[in-house]
N, CA, C and O atoms as a GROMACS GRO file, in nm:
protein
  280
    1MET      N    1   3.262   0.601  -1.236
    1MET     CA    2   3.247   0.540  -1.075
    1MET      C    3   3.096   0.542  -1.082
    1MET      O    4   3.005   0.598  -1.143
    2GLN      N    5   3.123   0.419  -0.955
    2GLN     CA    6   2.944   0.455  -0.912
    2GLN      C    7   2.969   0.487  -0.820
    2GLN      O    8   3.065   0.452  -0.750
    3ILE      N    9   2.830   0.616  -0.784
    3ILE     CA   10   2.870   0.703  -0.648
    3ILE      C   11   2.782   0.716  -0.515
    3ILE      O   12   2.708   0.812  -0.493
    4GLU      N   13   2.800   0.601  -0.424
    4GLU     CA   14   2.660   0.614  -0.329
    4GLU      C   15   2.719   0.698  -0.238
    4GLU      O   16   2.838   0.718  -0.216
    5LYS      N   17   2.590   0.760  -0.172
    5LYS     CA   18   2.486   0.829  -0.002
    5LYS      C   19   2.625   0.764   0.074
    5LYS      O   20   2.724   0.816   0.125
    6THR      N   21   2.569   0.590   0.050
    6THR     CA   22   2.584   0.529   0.205
    6THR      C   23   2.708   0.454   0.158
    6THR      O   24   2.722   0.434   0.038
    7THR      N   25   2.825   0.398   0.269
    7THR     CA   26   2.876   0.333   0.265
    7THR      C   27   2.832   0.163   0.241
    7THR      O   28   2.747   0.109   0.312
    8VAL      N   29   2.916   0.083   0.115
    8VAL     CA   30   2.813  -0.045   0.051
    8VAL      C   31   2.956  -0.096   0.055
    8VAL      O   32   3.042  -0.015   0.089
    9PRO      N   33   3.001  -0.253   0.017
    9PRO     CA   34   3.110  -0.355  -0.033
    9PRO      C   35   3.211  -0.294  -0.088
    9PRO      O   36   3.143  -0.238  -0.173
   10GLY      N   37   3.276  -0.272  -0.102
   10GLY     CA   38   3.372  -0.260  -0.202
   10GLY      C   39   3.362  -0.113  -0.241
   10GLY      O   40   3.376  -0.076  -0.358
   11THR      N   41   3.332  -0.016  -0.123
   11THR     CA   42   3.321   0.170  -0.205
   11THR      C   43   3.488   0.159  -0.113
   11THR      O   44   3.554   0.069  -0.062
   12VAL      N   45   3.504   0.362  -0.138
   12VAL     CA   46   3.625   0.410  -0.057
   12VAL      C   47   3.535   0.508  -0.005
   12VAL      O   48   3.416   0.510  -0.035
   13PRO      N   49   3.575   0.568   0.051
   13PRO     CA   50   3.519   0.736   0.117
   13PRO      C   51   3.621   0.783   0.035
   13PRO      O   52   3.728   0.742  -0.011
   14VAL      N   53   3.516   0.937   0.028
   14VAL     CA   54   3.638   1.042  -0.088
   14VAL      C   55   3.549   1.142  -0.055
   14VAL      O   56   3.442   1.090  -0.022
   15LYS      N   57   3.543   1.302  -0.049
   15LYS     CA   58   3.502   1.427  -0.047
   15LYS      C   59   3.475   1.467  -0.141
   15LYS      O   60   3.568   1.447  -0.218
   16ILE      N   61   3.363   1.537  -0.207
   16ILE     CA   62   3.280   1.575  -0.351
   16ILE      C   63   3.414   1.730  -0.288
   16ILE      O   64   3.444   1.746  -0.170
   17ASN      N   65   3.467   1.816  -0.402
   17ASN     CA   66   3.588   1.829  -0.418
   17ASN      C   67   3.574   1.972  -0.590
   17ASN      O   68   3.630   2.077  -0.618
   18HIS      N   69   3.496   1.908  -0.637
   18HIS     CA   70   3.440   2.014  -0.728
   18HIS      C   71   3.333   1.977  -0.842
   18HIS      O   72   3.350   1.861  -0.878
   19ILE      N   73   3.256   2.025  -0.892
   19ILE     CA   74   3.154   2.027  -0.905
   19ILE      C   75   3.110   2.081  -1.076
   19ILE      O   76   3.066   2.195  -1.090
   20HIS      N   77   3.126   1.998  -1.190
   20HIS     CA   78   3.114   2.067  -1.311
   20HIS      C   79   2.990   2.032  -1.417
   20HIS      O   80   2.974   1.928  -1.479
   21LEU      N   81   2.927   2.124  -1.417
   21LEU     CA   82   2.786   2.109  -1.447
   21LEU      C   83   2.836   2.102  -1.628
   21LEU      O   84   2.882   2.207  -1.672
   22LEU      N   85   2.829   2.007  -1.705
   22LEU     CA   86   2.839   1.993  -1.853
   22LEU      C   87   2.729   1.988  -1.930
   22LEU      O   88   2.751   1.939  -2.041
   23GLY      N   89   2.607   2.026  -1.908
   23GLY     CA   90   2.476   2.007  -2.046
   23GLY      C   91   2.404   1.879  -1.958
   23GLY      O   92   2.346   1.881  -1.849
   24PRO      N   93   2.430   1.775  -2.046
   24PRO     CA   94   2.368   1.676  -1.976
   24PRO      C   95   2.478   1.518  -1.907
   24PRO      O   96   2.460   1.396  -1.905
   25ILE      N   97   2.573   1.597  -1.867
   25ILE     CA   98   2.677   1.555  -1.824
   25ILE      C   99   2.719   1.633  -1.646
   25ILE      O  100   2.676   1.749  -1.648
   26VAL      N  101   2.745   1.621  -1.593
   26VAL     CA  102   2.794   1.612  -1.438
   26VAL      C  103   2.960   1.591  -1.446
   26VAL      O  104   2.983   1.478  -1.490
   27GLN      N  105   3.058   1.650  -1.422
   27GLN     CA  106   3.149   1.582  -1.408
   27GLN      C  107   3.247   1.686  -1.231
   27GLN      O  108   3.286   1.800  -1.209
   28ILE      N  109   3.242   1.554  -1.152
   28ILE     CA  110   3.267   1.566  -1.040
   28ILE      C  111   3.423   1.528  -1.027
   28ILE      O  112   3.473   1.433  -1.087
   29GLU      N  113   3.501   1.623  -0.932
   29GLU     CA  114   3.656   1.620  -0.837
   29GLU      C  115   3.647   1.546  -0.686
   29GLU      O  116   3.627   1.617  -0.587
   30LEU      N  117   3.659   1.435  -0.677
   30LEU     CA  118   3.672   1.405  -0.546
   30LEU      C  119   3.779   1.343  -0.525
   30LEU      O  120   3.846   1.272  -0.599
   31HIS      N  121   3.801   1.397  -0.338
   31HIS     CA  122   3.936   1.363  -0.288
   31HIS      C  123   3.946   1.224  -0.221
   31HIS      O  124   3.853   1.158  -0.175
   32CYS      N  125   4.070   1.195  -0.226
   32CYS     CA  126   4.035   1.022  -0.151
   32CYS      C  127   4.174   1.060  -0.025
   32CYS      O  128   4.294   1.051  -0.049
   33GLU      N  129   4.098   1.110   0.131
   33GLU     CA  130   4.185   1.150   0.212
   33GLU      C  131   4.264   1.052   0.266
   33GLU      O  132   4.370   1.083   0.322
   34ASP      N  133   4.211   0.895   0.255
   34ASP     CA  134   4.311   0.791   0.321
   34ASP      C  135   4.494   0.798   0.227
   34ASP      O  136   4.610   0.791   0.269
   35ILE      N  137   4.438   0.814   0.100
   35ILE     CA  138   4.569   0.814  -0.031
   35ILE      C  139   4.655   0.996  -0.030
   35ILE      O  140   4.770   1.032  -0.007
   36GLY      N  141   4.521   1.075  -0.069
   36GLY     CA  142   4.596   1.233  -0.046
   36GLY      C  143   4.584   1.223  -0.233
   36GLY      O  144   4.630   1.324  -0.285
   37GLU      N  145   4.531   1.119  -0.336
   37GLU     CA  146   4.428   1.168  -0.436
   37GLU      C  147   4.323   1.178  -0.511
   37GLU      O  148   4.253   1.078  -0.525
   38PHE      N  149   4.297   1.269  -0.558
   38PHE     CA  150   4.151   1.341  -0.668
   38PHE      C  151   4.193   1.196  -0.739
   38PHE      O  152   4.292   1.126  -0.756
   39LEU      N  153   4.035   1.201  -0.770
   39LEU     CA  154   3.980   1.128  -0.879
   39LEU      C  155   3.861   1.201  -0.939
   39LEU      O  156   3.793   1.290  -0.889
   40GLU      N  157   3.853   1.147  -1.052
   40GLU     CA  158   3.727   1.209  -1.095
   40GLU      C  159   3.592   1.175  -1.130
   40GLU      O  160   3.634   1.095  -1.214
   41ALA      N  161   3.456   1.163  -1.144
   41ALA     CA  162   3.333   1.050  -1.196
   41ALA      C  163   3.310   1.156  -1.290
   41ALA      O  164   3.356   1.270  -1.299
   42GLU      N  165   3.195   1.065  -1.385
   42GLU     CA  166   3.126   1.141  -1.477
   42GLU      C  167   2.991   1.070  -1.411
   42GLU      O  168   2.987   0.955  -1.367
   43LEU      N  169   2.852   1.191  -1.413
   43LEU     CA  170   2.725   1.136  -1.408
   43LEU      C  171   2.626   1.189  -1.456
   43LEU      O  172   2.607   1.310  -1.459
   44SER      N  173   2.538   1.086  -1.506
   44SER     CA  174   2.345   1.197  -1.574
   44SER      C  175   2.372   1.347  -1.527
   44SER      O  176   2.466   1.388  -1.459
   45LYS      N  177   2.263   1.422  -1.582
   45LYS     CA  178   2.256   1.523  -1.428
   45LYS      C  179   2.129   1.472  -1.402
   45LYS      O  180   2.070   1.551  -1.328
   46GLU      N  181   2.046   1.355  -1.436
   46GLU     CA  182   1.960   1.286  -1.358
   46GLU      C  183   1.961   1.210  -1.238
   46GLU      O  184   1.870   1.200  -1.155
   47GLN      N  185   2.094   1.149  -1.239
   47GLN     CA  186   2.179   1.098  -1.172
   47GLN      C  187   2.250   1.195  -1.013
   47GLN      O  188   2.248   1.178  -0.892
   48PHE      N  189   2.306   1.294  -1.109
   48PHE     CA  190   2.347   1.394  -1.010
   48PHE      C  191   2.276   1.447  -0.899
   48PHE      O  192   2.311   1.445  -0.781
   49LEU      N  193   2.119   1.521  -0.975
   49LEU     CA  194   1.966   1.577  -0.899
   49LEU      C  195   1.935   1.443  -0.875
   49LEU      O  196   1.866   1.418  -0.973
   50SER      N  197   1.939   1.370  -0.828
   50SER     CA  198   1.882   1.206  -0.771
   50SER      C  199   1.941   1.167  -0.622
   50SER      O  200   1.895   1.115  -0.520
   51LEU      N  201   2.059   1.218  -0.663
   51LEU     CA  202   2.191   1.176  -0.566
   51LEU      C  203   2.191   1.346  -0.480
   51LEU      O  204   2.263   1.352  -0.381
   52GLU      N  205   2.135   1.440  -0.509
   52GLU     CA  206   2.162   1.549  -0.407
   52GLU      C  207   2.247   1.621  -0.366
   52GLU      O  208   2.258   1.673  -0.255
   53LEU      N  209   2.339   1.631  -0.493
   53LEU     CA  210   2.524   1.629  -0.456
   53LEU      C  211   2.579   1.681  -0.376
   53LEU      O  212   2.475   1.715  -0.318
   54LYS      N  213   2.685   1.738  -0.291
   54LYS     CA  214   2.698   1.878  -0.307
   54LYS      C  215   2.844   1.873  -0.282
   54LYS      O  216   2.912   1.773  -0.261
   55ILE      N  217   2.901   2.055  -0.288
   55ILE     CA  218   3.089   2.018  -0.276
   55ILE      C  219   3.038   2.018  -0.052
   55ILE      O  220   2.964   2.066   0.034
   56GLY      N  221   3.159   1.917  -0.077
   56GLY     CA  222   3.217   1.905   0.029
   56GLY      C  223   3.135   1.827   0.143
   56GLY      O  224   3.146   1.821   0.266
   57ASP      N  225   3.049   1.772   0.048
   57ASP     CA  226   2.976   1.576   0.054
   57ASP      C  227   3.109   1.535   0.062
   57ASP      O  228   3.205   1.573  -0.005
   58GLN      N  229   3.098   1.386   0.224
   58GLN     CA  230   3.179   1.269   0.193
   58GLN      C  231   3.038   1.214   0.131
   58GLN      O  232   2.922   1.251   0.148
   59VAL      N  233   3.107   1.090   0.038
   59VAL     CA  234   3.040   1.027  -0.096
   59VAL      C  235   3.092   0.882  -0.095
   59VAL      O  236   3.201   0.876  -0.038
   60PHE      N  237   3.048   0.758  -0.142
   60PHE     CA  238   3.155   0.654  -0.140
   60PHE      C  239   3.165   0.622  -0.280
   60PHE      O  240   3.057   0.604  -0.336
   61VAL      N  241   3.268   0.611  -0.351
   61VAL     CA  242   3.283   0.507  -0.490
   61VAL      C  243   3.291   0.402  -0.483
   61VAL      O  244   3.279   0.340  -0.377
   62LYS      N  245   3.319   0.342  -0.614
   62LYS     CA  246   3.316   0.180  -0.678
   62LYS      C  247   3.317   0.181  -0.784
   62LYS      O  248   3.212   0.202  -0.845
   63PRO      N  249   3.433   0.158  -0.847
   63PRO     CA  250   3.487   0.184  -0.953
   63PRO      C  251   3.395   0.043  -1.070
   63PRO      O  252   3.388  -0.077  -1.043
   64LYS      N  253   3.311   0.146  -1.253
   64LYS     CA  254   3.252   0.033  -1.235
   64LYS      C  255   3.258   0.000  -1.340
   64LYS      O  256   3.150   0.000  -1.399
   65GLN      N  257   3.399  -0.053  -1.432
   65GLN     CA  258   3.465  -0.092  -1.435
   65GLN      C  259   3.634  -0.095  -1.438
   65GLN      O  260   3.682   0.017  -1.449
   66GLN      N  261   3.720  -0.192  -1.431
   66GLN     CA  262   3.867  -0.116  -1.424
   66GLN      C  263   3.950  -0.129  -1.522
   66GLN      O  264   3.918  -0.244  -1.554
   67SER      N  265   4.025  -0.102  -1.589
   67SER     CA  266   4.066  -0.105  -1.705
   67SER      C  267   4.288  -0.080  -1.683
   67SER      O  268   4.346   0.023  -1.648
   68LEU      N  269   4.358  -0.233  -1.725
   68LEU     CA  270   4.445  -0.233  -1.677
   68LEU      C  271   4.588  -0.174  -1.802
   68LEU      O  272   4.626  -0.249  -1.891
   69TYR      N  273   4.641  -0.054  -1.786
   69TYR     CA  274   4.750  -0.031  -1.908
   69TYR      C  275   4.894  -0.097  -1.888
   69TYR      O  276   4.978  -0.087  -1.797
   70PRO      N  277   4.890  -0.166  -2.001
   70PRO     CA  278   5.063  -0.226  -1.991
   70PRO      C  279   5.191  -0.105  -1.992
   70PRO      O  280   5.309  -0.139  -1.986
   0.00000   0.00000   0.00000
C-alpha cells in the first residue's frame, strides 16, 4: 500500500492503529473508520522514518496493486 501524509486522488483516509518494527520492514495496522475495517501495510524502515508516522496519525492510503481472487 502507498501511504501519504496528505490526500491525493484515489486515496482513502485511515488512522494508524499499531506499528510493528520487524528489522528492515515495518508493518502498520490501519483502521478505515468509513467502513469500520482494518487494513495492513508494509513499508521499508527508510520509508517509515521519512514519513515520521506515529500511532493515532491520520494518513491516506492507496493500493499499489490490486488482486482479485475468484
